[in-house]
mmCIF file of C-alpha atoms (C1' of nucleotides) in Angstrom:
data_model
loop_
_atom_site.group_PDB
_atom_site.id
_atom_site.type_symbol
_atom_site.label_atom_id
_atom_site.label_comp_id
_atom_site.label_asym_id
_atom_site.label_seq_id
_atom_site.Cartn_x
_atom_site.Cartn_y
_atom_site.Cartn_z
ATOM 1 C CA MET A 1242 47.273 94.101 75.890
ATOM 2 C CA THR A 1243 50.518 95.759 75.612
ATOM 3 C CA LYS A 1244 52.580 93.407 77.682
ATOM 4 C CA PRO A 1245 53.830 89.958 76.172
ATOM 5 C CA GLN A 1246 53.191 88.254 79.318
ATOM 6 C CA LYS A 1247 52.013 88.685 82.777
ATOM 7 C CA ILE A 1248 54.654 90.956 84.641
ATOM 8 C CA GLU A 1249 54.449 88.576 87.562
ATOM 9 C CA GLU A 1250 55.670 85.735 85.626
ATOM 10 C CA LEU A 1251 58.353 87.866 84.272
ATOM 11 C CA GLN A 1252 59.301 88.468 87.748
ATOM 12 C CA HIS A 1253 59.065 85.072 88.743
ATOM 13 C CA ARG A 1254 61.222 83.660 85.997
ATOM 14 C CA ALA A 1255 63.865 86.604 86.648
ATOM 15 C CA ARG A 1256 64.000 85.314 90.372
ATOM 16 C CA GLU A 1257 64.888 81.940 89.295
ATOM 17 C CA VAL A 1258 67.259 82.898 86.972
ATOM 18 C CA SER A 1259 68.947 85.483 88.951
ATOM 19 C CA GLY A 1260 69.193 82.751 91.833
ATOM 20 C CA LEU A 1261 71.253 80.416 89.422
ATOM 21 C CA LEU A 1262 73.462 83.510 88.376
ATOM 22 C CA LYS A 1263 73.975 84.041 92.121
ATOM 23 C CA THR A 1264 75.159 80.759 92.778
ATOM 24 C CA LEU A 1265 77.662 80.897 89.570
ATOM 25 C CA SER A 1266 78.657 84.490 90.816
ATOM 26 C CA HIS A 1267 81.653 83.559 92.650
ATOM 27 C CA GLN A 1268 85.022 83.069 91.499
ATOM 28 C CA ASN A 1269 85.502 79.335 92.897
ATOM 29 C CA ARG A 1270 82.192 78.052 92.189
ATOM 30 C CA LEU A 1271 82.506 79.182 88.535
ATOM 31 C CA LEU A 1272 85.959 77.728 88.311
ATOM 32 C CA ILE A 1273 84.332 74.401 89.518
ATOM 33 C CA ALA A 1274 81.403 74.672 87.365
ATOM 34 C CA CYS A 1275 83.762 75.178 84.362
ATOM 35 C CA ALA A 1276 86.040 72.303 85.184
ATOM 36 C CA LEU A 1277 83.090 70.061 85.260
ATOM 37 C CA THR A 1278 81.780 70.846 81.988
ATOM 38 C CA GLU A 1279 84.692 68.726 80.896
ATOM 39 C CA GLY A 1280 83.111 65.835 82.586
ATOM 40 C CA GLU A 1281 82.911 64.114 86.068
ATOM 41 C CA THR A 1282 85.834 65.201 88.358
ATOM 42 C CA GLY A 1283 87.259 64.020 91.672
ATOM 43 C CA VAL A 1284 87.798 66.435 94.359
ATOM 44 C CA SER A 1285 91.441 66.316 94.674
ATOM 45 C CA GLU A 1286 91.473 66.928 91.011
ATOM 46 C CA LEU A 1287 89.551 69.944 91.235
ATOM 47 C CA GLU A 1288 91.824 71.424 93.656
ATOM 48 C CA ALA A 1289 94.741 70.564 91.591
ATOM 49 C CA GLU A 1290 93.157 72.500 88.574
ATOM 50 C CA THR A 1291 91.394 75.209 90.383
ATOM 51 C CA GLY A 1292 94.134 76.138 92.802
ATOM 52 C CA VAL A 1293 91.335 76.452 95.218
ATOM 53 C CA PRO A 1294 92.157 75.177 98.791
ATOM 54 C CA GLN A 1295 90.304 71.941 99.936
ATOM 55 C CA PRO A 1296 88.072 73.263 102.574
ATOM 56 C CA HIS A 1297 86.816 76.149 100.295
ATOM 57 C CA LEU A 1298 86.385 73.867 97.504
ATOM 58 C CA SER A 1299 84.212 71.475 99.687
ATOM 59 C CA ARG A 1300 82.268 74.180 100.762
ATOM 60 C CA GLU A 1301 81.479 75.638 97.679
ATOM 61 C CA LEU A 1302 80.603 72.243 96.414
ATOM 62 C CA ALA A 1303 78.033 71.747 98.974
ATOM 63 C CA ARG A 1304 76.604 75.080 98.039
ATOM 64 C CA LEU A 1305 76.558 73.992 94.536
ATOM 65 C CA ARG A 1306 74.867 70.913 95.742
ATOM 66 C CA GLU A 1307 72.200 72.403 97.898
ATOM 67 C CA ALA A 1308 71.241 74.488 94.774
ATOM 68 C CA GLY A 1309 70.892 71.285 92.754
ATOM 69 C CA LEU A 1310 73.667 72.127 90.186
ATOM 70 C CA VAL A 1311 76.135 69.310 90.835
ATOM 71 C CA SER A 1312 75.790 65.772 92.417
ATOM 72 C CA ALA A 1313 78.461 63.633 93.959
ATOM 73 C CA ARG A 1314 79.324 60.058 93.745
ATOM 74 C CA ARG A 1315 81.742 58.420 96.300
ATOM 75 C CA GLU A 1316 84.285 55.705 95.137
ATOM 76 C CA SER A 1317 85.977 54.471 97.872
ATOM 77 C CA LYS A 1318 87.853 57.148 99.415
ATOM 78 C CA ASN A 1319 87.457 59.458 96.704
ATOM 79 C CA VAL A 1320 84.209 61.438 95.536
ATOM 80 C CA TYR A 1321 83.297 62.529 92.199
ATOM 81 C CA TYR A 1322 81.331 65.190 91.225
ATOM 82 C CA ARG A 1323 79.425 66.072 87.842
ATOM 83 C CA LEU A 1324 76.974 68.742 86.517
ATOM 84 C CA SER A 1325 73.353 67.739 87.196
ATOM 85 C CA ASP A 1326 71.686 70.484 85.597
ATOM 86 C CA ALA A 1327 71.546 70.545 81.814
ATOM 87 C CA ARG A 1328 70.932 74.462 81.839
ATOM 88 C CA LEU A 1329 74.060 74.857 83.645
ATOM 89 C CA GLU A 1330 76.035 73.347 80.875
ATOM 90 C CA ARG A 1331 74.373 75.366 78.059
ATOM 91 C CA LEU A 1332 75.091 78.328 80.308
ATOM 92 C CA ILE A 1333 78.773 77.537 81.089
ATOM 93 C CA GLU A 1334 79.035 77.227 77.286
ATOM 94 C CA ALA A 1335 77.630 80.340 76.477
ATOM 95 C CA LEU A 1336 79.736 81.940 78.873
ATOM 96 C CA CYS A 1337 83.016 80.465 77.322
ATOM 97 C CA ASP A 1338 81.772 81.572 74.072
ATOM 98 C CA ALA A 1339 81.094 84.991 75.151
ATOM 99 C CA PHE A 1340 84.193 85.451 77.140
ATOM 100 C CA GLY A 1341 86.847 83.188 75.268
ATOM 101 C CA GLY A 1342 87.764 80.818 78.184
ATOM 102 C CA ARG A 1343 88.373 77.266 77.840
ATOM 103 C CA GLY A 1344 85.913 74.688 77.265
ATOM 104 C CA LYS A 1345 84.319 72.890 74.215
ATOM 105 C CA ALA A 1346 83.866 76.030 72.022
ATOM 106 C CA ALA A 1347 87.514 76.860 72.427
ATOM 107 C CA GLY A 1348 89.120 73.717 71.344
ATOM 108 C CA ARG A 1349 91.168 72.345 73.965
ATOM 109 C CA THR A 1350 93.996 69.599 74.023
ATOM 110 C CA ARG A 1351 93.249 68.006 77.368
ATOM 111 C CA ARG A 1352 91.753 64.684 78.345
ATOM 112 C CA ARG A 1353 89.601 63.952 81.158
ATOM 113 C CA LYS A 1354 89.010 61.009 83.372
ATOM 114 C CA THR A 1355 92.696 60.192 83.139
ATOM 115 C CA ARG A 1356 93.417 59.015 86.805
ATOM 116 C CA MET B 573 102.917 70.399 80.775
ATOM 117 C CA THR B 574 99.408 68.970 81.877
ATOM 118 C CA LYS B 575 97.370 72.246 82.203
ATOM 119 C CA PRO B 576 95.991 74.032 79.281
ATOM 120 C CA GLN B 577 96.848 77.444 80.753
ATOM 121 C CA LYS B 578 98.324 78.922 83.817
ATOM 122 C CA ILE B 579 96.293 78.519 86.793
ATOM 123 C CA GLU B 580 96.423 82.342 87.735
ATOM 124 C CA GLU B 581 94.870 83.195 84.288
ATOM 125 C CA LEU B 582 92.090 81.100 84.889
ATOM 126 C CA GLN B 583 91.443 82.336 88.097
ATOM 127 C CA HIS B 584 91.799 85.828 86.927
ATOM 128 C CA ARG B 585 89.211 85.195 84.148
ATOM 129 C CA ALA B 586 86.998 83.742 86.559
ATOM 130 C CA ARG B 587 86.788 86.410 88.843
ATOM 131 C CA GLU B 588 86.060 88.862 86.038
ATOM 132 C CA VAL B 589 83.190 86.881 84.742
ATOM 133 C CA SER B 590 81.817 85.910 88.217
ATOM 134 C CA GLY B 591 81.855 89.812 88.917
ATOM 135 C CA LEU B 592 79.704 90.211 85.731
ATOM 136 C CA LEU B 593 77.434 87.349 86.730
ATOM 137 C CA LYS B 594 77.231 88.947 90.389
ATOM 138 C CA THR B 595 75.914 92.099 88.822
ATOM 139 C CA LEU B 596 73.163 90.199 87.050
ATOM 140 C CA SER B 597 72.434 88.127 89.786
ATOM 141 C CA HIS B 598 69.686 90.132 91.281
ATOM 142 C CA GLN B 599 66.076 89.901 90.107
ATOM 143 C CA ASN B 600 65.664 93.652 89.405
ATOM 144 C CA ARG B 601 68.725 94.225 87.629
ATOM 145 C CA LEU B 602 68.354 91.109 85.580
ATOM 146 C CA LEU B 603 64.819 92.368 84.521
ATOM 147 C CA ILE B 604 66.211 95.584 83.591
ATOM 148 C CA ALA B 605 69.088 93.778 81.598
ATOM 149 C CA CYS B 606 66.764 91.705 79.742
ATOM 150 C CA ALA B 607 64.477 94.701 78.994
ATOM 151 C CA LEU B 608 67.349 96.738 77.592
ATOM 152 C CA THR B 609 68.227 93.930 75.421
ATOM 153 C CA GLU B 610 65.190 95.318 73.376
ATOM 154 C CA GLY B 611 66.784 98.536 72.893
ATOM 155 C CA GLU B 612 67.128 101.937 74.381
ATOM 156 C CA THR B 613 64.437 102.429 77.321
ATOM 157 C CA GLY B 614 63.264 105.251 79.687
ATOM 158 C CA VAL B 615 63.028 104.959 83.198
ATOM 159 C CA SER B 616 59.521 105.255 83.332
ATOM 160 C CA GLU B 617 58.841 102.530 80.631
ATOM 161 C CA LEU B 618 61.081 100.267 82.769
ATOM 162 C CA GLU B 619 59.084 100.901 85.640
ATOM 163 C CA ALA B 620 56.030 100.004 84.010
ATOM 164 C CA GLU B 621 57.509 96.754 82.053
ATOM 165 C CA THR B 622 59.094 95.281 85.139
ATOM 166 C CA GLY B 623 56.921 96.049 87.956
ATOM 167 C CA VAL B 624 60.117 97.480 89.988
ATOM 168 C CA PRO B 625 59.106 100.646 92.307
ATOM 169 C CA GLN B 626 61.008 103.867 90.785
ATOM 170 C CA PRO B 627 63.606 104.359 93.778
ATOM 171 C CA HIS B 628 64.657 100.563 93.383
ATOM 172 C CA LEU B 629 64.936 100.953 89.786
ATOM 173 C CA SER B 630 67.029 103.963 89.853
ATOM 174 C CA ARG B 631 69.617 102.225 92.544
ATOM 175 C CA GLU B 632 69.827 99.245 90.409
ATOM 176 C CA LEU B 633 70.413 101.338 87.428
ATOM 177 C CA ALA B 634 73.071 103.072 89.381
ATOM 178 C CA ARG B 635 74.693 99.770 90.001
ATOM 179 C CA LEU B 636 74.515 98.853 86.464
ATOM 180 C CA ARG B 637 76.129 101.878 85.374
ATOM 181 C CA GLU B 638 78.913 101.705 88.040
ATOM 182 C CA ALA B 639 79.720 98.108 86.672
ATOM 183 C CA GLY B 640 79.795 99.660 83.245
ATOM 184 C CA LEU B 641 76.855 97.585 82.061
ATOM 185 C CA VAL B 642 74.606 100.562 80.992
ATOM 186 C CA SER B 643 74.718 103.880 80.107
ATOM 187 C CA ALA B 644 72.176 106.772 80.206
ATOM 188 C CA ARG B 645 71.019 109.464 78.037
ATOM 189 C CA ARG B 646 69.109 112.429 79.324
ATOM 190 C CA GLU B 647 66.402 114.063 76.963
ATOM 191 C CA SER B 648 64.343 116.870 78.750
ATOM 192 C CA LYS B 649 62.897 115.441 81.682
ATOM 193 C CA ASN B 650 63.234 111.736 80.829
ATOM 194 C CA VAL B 651 66.562 109.552 81.095
ATOM 195 C CA TYR B 652 66.886 106.757 78.667
ATOM 196 C CA TYR B 653 69.106 103.852 79.189
ATOM 197 C CA ARG B 654 70.894 101.430 76.906
ATOM 198 C CA LEU B 655 73.189 98.361 77.307
ATOM 199 C CA SER B 656 76.958 99.405 76.961
ATOM 200 C CA ASP B 657 78.589 96.129 77.170
ATOM 201 C CA ALA B 658 78.375 93.735 73.819
ATOM 202 C CA ARG B 659 79.160 90.783 76.095
ATOM 203 C CA LEU B 660 75.914 91.410 78.186
ATOM 204 C CA GLU B 661 73.949 91.324 75.330
ATOM 205 C CA ARG B 662 75.463 88.099 74.284
ATOM 206 C CA LEU B 663 75.055 86.919 77.573
ATOM 207 C CA ILE B 664 71.667 87.813 78.054
ATOM 208 C CA GLU B 665 70.725 86.334 74.898
ATOM 209 C CA ALA B 666 72.389 83.000 76.091
ATOM 210 C CA LEU B 667 70.035 83.205 79.255
ATOM 211 C CA CYS B 668 66.969 83.458 77.151
ATOM 212 C CA ASP B 669 68.066 80.756 75.040
ATOM 213 C CA ALA B 670 68.734 78.365 78.097
ATOM 214 C CA PHE B 671 66.077 79.489 80.016
ATOM 215 C CA GLY B 672 63.148 80.036 77.444
ATOM 216 C CA GLY B 673 62.377 83.542 78.141
ATOM 217 C CA ARG B 674 61.509 86.471 75.998
ATOM 218 C CA GLY B 675 64.006 88.038 73.786
ATOM 219 C CA LYS B 676 65.007 87.917 70.272
ATOM 220 C CA ALA B 677 65.453 83.960 70.617
ATOM 221 C CA ALA B 678 61.942 83.575 71.532
ATOM 222 C CA GLY B 679 60.338 85.442 68.794
ATOM 223 C CA ARG B 680 58.335 88.408 70.728
ATOM 224 C CA THR B 681 55.510 90.566 69.244
ATOM 225 C CA ARG B 682 56.259 93.807 71.016
ATOM 226 C CA ARG B 683 57.463 96.900 69.400
ATOM 227 C CA ARG B 684 59.981 99.297 71.169
ATOM 228 C CA LYS B 685 60.641 102.927 71.179
ATOM 229 C CA THR B 686 56.947 103.553 70.933
ATOM 230 C CA ARG B 687 56.607 106.506 73.247
ATOM 231 C "C1'" DT C 1095 90.541 46.216 117.230
ATOM 232 C "C1'" DT C 1096 93.028 50.026 117.839
ATOM 233 C "C1'" DT C 1097 95.974 53.322 115.160
ATOM 234 C "C1'" DA C 1098 97.097 55.949 111.456
ATOM 235 C "C1'" DA C 1099 96.673 57.870 106.778
ATOM 236 C "C1'" DT C 1100 94.080 59.983 103.140
ATOM 237 C "C1'" DA C 1101 90.115 62.384 101.247
ATOM 238 C "C1'" DT C 1102 86.355 65.084 102.140
ATOM 239 C "C1'" DA C 1103 83.155 67.629 104.862
ATOM 240 C "C1'" DT C 1104 81.627 70.836 108.260
ATOM 241 C "C1'" DA C 1105 81.915 74.475 112.020
ATOM 242 C "C1'" DT C 1106 83.475 79.021 113.796
ATOM 243 C "C1'" DC C 1107 84.046 83.591 113.659
ATOM 244 C "C1'" DA C 1108 85.020 87.993 112.174
ATOM 245 C "C1'" DT C 1109 84.492 91.076 108.468
ATOM 246 C "C1'" DT C 1110 82.140 92.621 104.386
ATOM 247 C "C1'" DT C 1111 78.737 93.395 101.401
ATOM 248 C "C1'" DA C 1112 74.127 93.329 99.553
ATOM 249 C "C1'" DT C 1113 69.344 93.863 100.514
ATOM 250 C "C1'" DG C 1114 64.880 96.066 101.504
ATOM 251 C "C1'" DT C 1115 62.442 99.993 103.300
ATOM 252 C "C1'" DT C 1116 61.396 104.590 103.518
ATOM 253 C "C1'" DA C 1117 62.646 109.234 103.129
ATOM 254 C "C1'" DA C 1118 65.011 113.073 101.249
ATOM 255 C "C1'" DT C 1119 67.086 115.567 97.367
ATOM 256 C "C1'" DA C 1120 67.682 117.182 92.842
ATOM 257 C "C1'" DA C 1121 66.593 118.109 87.754
ATOM 258 C "C1'" DA C 1122 63.553 119.905 84.300
ATOM 259 C "C1'" DC C 1123 60.004 122.570 82.909
ATOM 260 C "C1'" DA C 1124 55.018 124.614 83.010
ATOM 261 C "C1'" DT D 1106 56.171 127.664 92.883
ATOM 262 C "C1'" DG D 1107 54.380 123.512 91.806
ATOM 263 C "C1'" DT D 1108 54.912 119.176 89.334
ATOM 264 C "C1'" DT D 1109 56.869 115.293 87.312
ATOM 265 C "C1'" DT D 1110 60.862 112.383 86.956
ATOM 266 C "C1'" DA D 1111 64.654 110.594 88.727
ATOM 267 C "C1'" DT D 1112 68.490 109.949 91.954
ATOM 268 C "C1'" DT D 1113 70.530 109.398 96.343
ATOM 269 C "C1'" DA D 1114 70.668 108.950 101.398
ATOM 270 C "C1'" DA D 1115 70.056 106.287 105.696
ATOM 271 C "C1'" DC D 1116 69.612 102.468 108.355
ATOM 272 C "C1'" DA D 1117 68.408 98.067 109.993
ATOM 273 C "C1'" DT D 1118 68.969 93.378 108.964
ATOM 274 C "C1'" DA D 1119 70.625 89.656 106.646
ATOM 275 C "C1'" DA D 1120 73.756 87.089 103.743
ATOM 276 C "C1'" DA D 1121 78.353 85.980 101.716
ATOM 277 C "C1'" DT D 1122 83.185 85.582 102.203
ATOM 278 C "C1'" DG D 1123 87.613 84.258 104.017
ATOM 279 C "C1'" DA D 1124 90.751 81.834 107.142
ATOM 280 C "C1'" DT D 1125 91.163 78.433 109.979
ATOM 281 C "C1'" DA D 1126 90.049 74.603 113.046
ATOM 282 C "C1'" DT D 1127 87.986 70.323 113.584
ATOM 283 C "C1'" DA D 1128 85.442 66.425 112.123
ATOM 284 C "C1'" DT D 1129 84.196 62.371 109.530
ATOM 285 C "C1'" DA D 1130 84.699 58.355 106.222
ATOM 286 C "C1'" DT D 1131 87.121 55.023 104.100
ATOM 287 C "C1'" DT D 1132 90.789 52.117 104.056
ATOM 288 C "C1'" DA D 1133 95.106 50.132 105.156
ATOM 289 C "C1'" DA D 1134 98.605 48.605 108.683
ATOM 290 C "C1'" DA D 1135 99.794 47.338 113.533
#
DNA sequence: TTTAATATATATCATTTATGTTAATAAACA
DNA sequence: TGTTTATTAACATAAATGATATATATTAAA
């Protein structure tokens, strides 16, 4: 046997991972996901940090929710989001690593959860 | 100053990286890119490894070329492709890391360039 | 208990872009 | 010319996107 694994399995995994990449392959969703690696964040805070207008933000958050990548928690009037897929954190850290963005890898000086 | 960097710069980088992710967020292109992390590979070899029918393969290779992620070399009748963006290698290694695919991180037992 | 205010979510719609399928074309060489 | 290898074209369909309007939920106030 020349192949290291069944081609179907390879294709199956490629489909899974490419689906995840597709969810992240959008400017706003990527911004959101990056912001969330810093910890749980409220929607209005996300709006301020990413500069994404609210309806867009909300829609992209919905997509991230549907993809199972984030989850939400309501606290009175506010809704707080956080990453809910450990793979995502690793992936984003790798992205920051590779592309020199902010994030833990780059050593930032910002606090979080100061509201 | 509360923000660690200008929001425009953040958005700009998000757009760049999300563009790269978009190129990879397709089952066949991801398969191709993963295969190429093993080294330069001919088209027909790619076809055998990925199970992607040849015209599709060729079209996705064209897209990867347009995105500057791969480059091609012709040798008589065959065309050999290789990754041409170092970032891509790092990214794919990170993906393999995070999602437990094949690739250097997983220690495979396959030779390359055996044609 | 209506009204208002704030925060978030969803809907609508026009436009663009991606996708899959299949067919045709080109390049190299025997 | 014929054969192998690879690329591009054509076209229908689906999906993503952006912009904007509207709706819902929660709390406070009248």
